[in-house]
């Protein structure tokens, strides 16, 4: 079954070809315009399915040629897949016309209304709008998890693999656990992109780690504000008892914000905001 929605961009970006001359077919031009890089490696698909452990309702941003779509359905998921390329969407809709496990939506995943029932997101997503898709997932109240094949650098940054933590991760940590999964080399895609990918797993926690969303986020945003060059200097502009809170959290007095683990922020919130 296929539906029509607004178009967006769903596949991995790639470097522009040095030669922009002729010789390209309409399909080649469409792939270039939509930055399409399809997942073609069976082992990479297996890694995605293992990480996602799909069941129930699964939304897939960017079905492409349907390799991951069929794997999700075979694993037991009820798949609603979004594809912006009308040619690809039409082809997949035709192939799945009699398959009750798969619904093909022609259009922009990020423009879709999130289901009210529990659901997961699994997809090989475009580098160019990775943050937009992640933000959509984090805002969806019924989302249980997101398993996303992203640029490896992005996945490492969001999961603290560089030894530093980003604002997005810290700010959402009480509600979501971020985990870096397997690396998927660039050779697993066609056309081949310029960088490797990795599996990013975002899981909603059964219970939040803090009881005050606004007070926690205000604390974190102040810390990331950069006043004075350290977490201590930033927090002392508004809170009392900062030194004792830092000691309880195991945070050095001169620590810069990116080096503070999300769990330490939870402890700081417990000492300064409760």
mmCIF file of N, CA and C in Angstrom, residues 2 9 15 37 44 47 72 89 104 136 144 237 251 257 262 273:
data_model
loop_
_atom_site.group_PDB
_atom_site.id
_atom_site.type_symbol
_atom_site.label_atom_id
_atom_site.label_comp_id
_atom_site.label_asym_id
_atom_site.label_seq_id
_atom_site.Cartn_x
_atom_site.Cartn_y
_atom_site.Cartn_z
ATOM 1 N N UNK A 2 0.541 2.238 -0.780
ATOM 2 C CA UNK A 2 1.348 3.450 -0.862
ATOM 3 C C UNK A 2 0.495 4.662 -0.587
ATOM 4 N N UNK A 9 14.550 14.393 1.868
ATOM 5 C CA UNK A 9 15.781 13.760 1.417
ATOM 6 C C UNK A 9 16.145 12.644 2.368
ATOM 7 N N UNK A 15 30.025 12.849 -1.885
ATOM 8 C CA UNK A 15 30.742 13.946 -2.510
ATOM 9 C C UNK A 15 30.250 14.141 -3.929
ATOM 10 N N UNK A 37 22.328 6.653 -1.444
ATOM 11 C CA UNK A 37 23.337 5.605 -1.319
ATOM 12 C C UNK A 37 22.665 4.413 -0.662
ATOM 13 N N UNK A 44 25.703 -6.138 6.860
ATOM 14 C CA UNK A 44 25.313 -4.866 7.480
ATOM 15 C C UNK A 44 23.828 -4.875 7.838
ATOM 16 N N UNK A 47 23.429 -6.811 10.970
ATOM 17 C CA UNK A 47 23.849 -6.044 12.140
ATOM 18 C C UNK A 47 22.743 -5.076 12.574
ATOM 19 N N UNK A 72 13.280 -6.261 8.061
ATOM 20 C CA UNK A 72 12.498 -5.892 9.246
ATOM 21 C C UNK A 72 11.201 -6.702 9.297
ATOM 22 N N UNK A 89 9.487 4.409 -4.505
ATOM 23 C CA UNK A 89 8.306 4.132 -3.680
ATOM 24 C C UNK A 89 7.279 3.335 -4.463
ATOM 25 N N UNK A 104 3.950 1.208 2.379
ATOM 26 C CA UNK A 104 4.876 2.156 1.770
ATOM 27 C C UNK A 104 4.234 3.541 1.725
ATOM 28 N N UNK A 136 13.200 14.453 15.565
ATOM 29 C CA UNK A 136 11.838 13.939 15.408
ATOM 30 C C UNK A 136 11.616 12.762 16.346
ATOM 31 N N UNK A 144 9.808 4.000 21.385
ATOM 32 C CA UNK A 144 10.507 3.123 22.331
ATOM 33 C C UNK A 144 11.996 3.078 22.055
ATOM 34 N N UNK A 237 27.185 30.746 38.897
ATOM 35 C CA UNK A 237 26.468 31.989 38.614
ATOM 36 C C UNK A 237 25.014 31.923 39.038
ATOM 37 N N UNK A 251 33.240 15.213 39.847
ATOM 38 C CA UNK A 251 33.641 16.123 38.780
ATOM 39 C C UNK A 251 34.735 17.054 39.301
ATOM 40 N N UNK A 257 32.982 21.411 30.240
ATOM 41 C CA UNK A 257 31.643 20.831 30.186
ATOM 42 C C UNK A 257 31.576 19.529 29.402
ATOM 43 N N UNK A 262 27.128 12.183 31.355
ATOM 44 C CA UNK A 262 25.704 12.437 31.615
ATOM 45 C C UNK A 262 25.233 11.962 32.985
ATOM 46 N N UNK A 273 19.188 20.871 42.472
ATOM 47 C CA UNK A 273 17.845 21.267 42.016
ATOM 48 C C UNK A 273 16.720 20.628 42.789
#
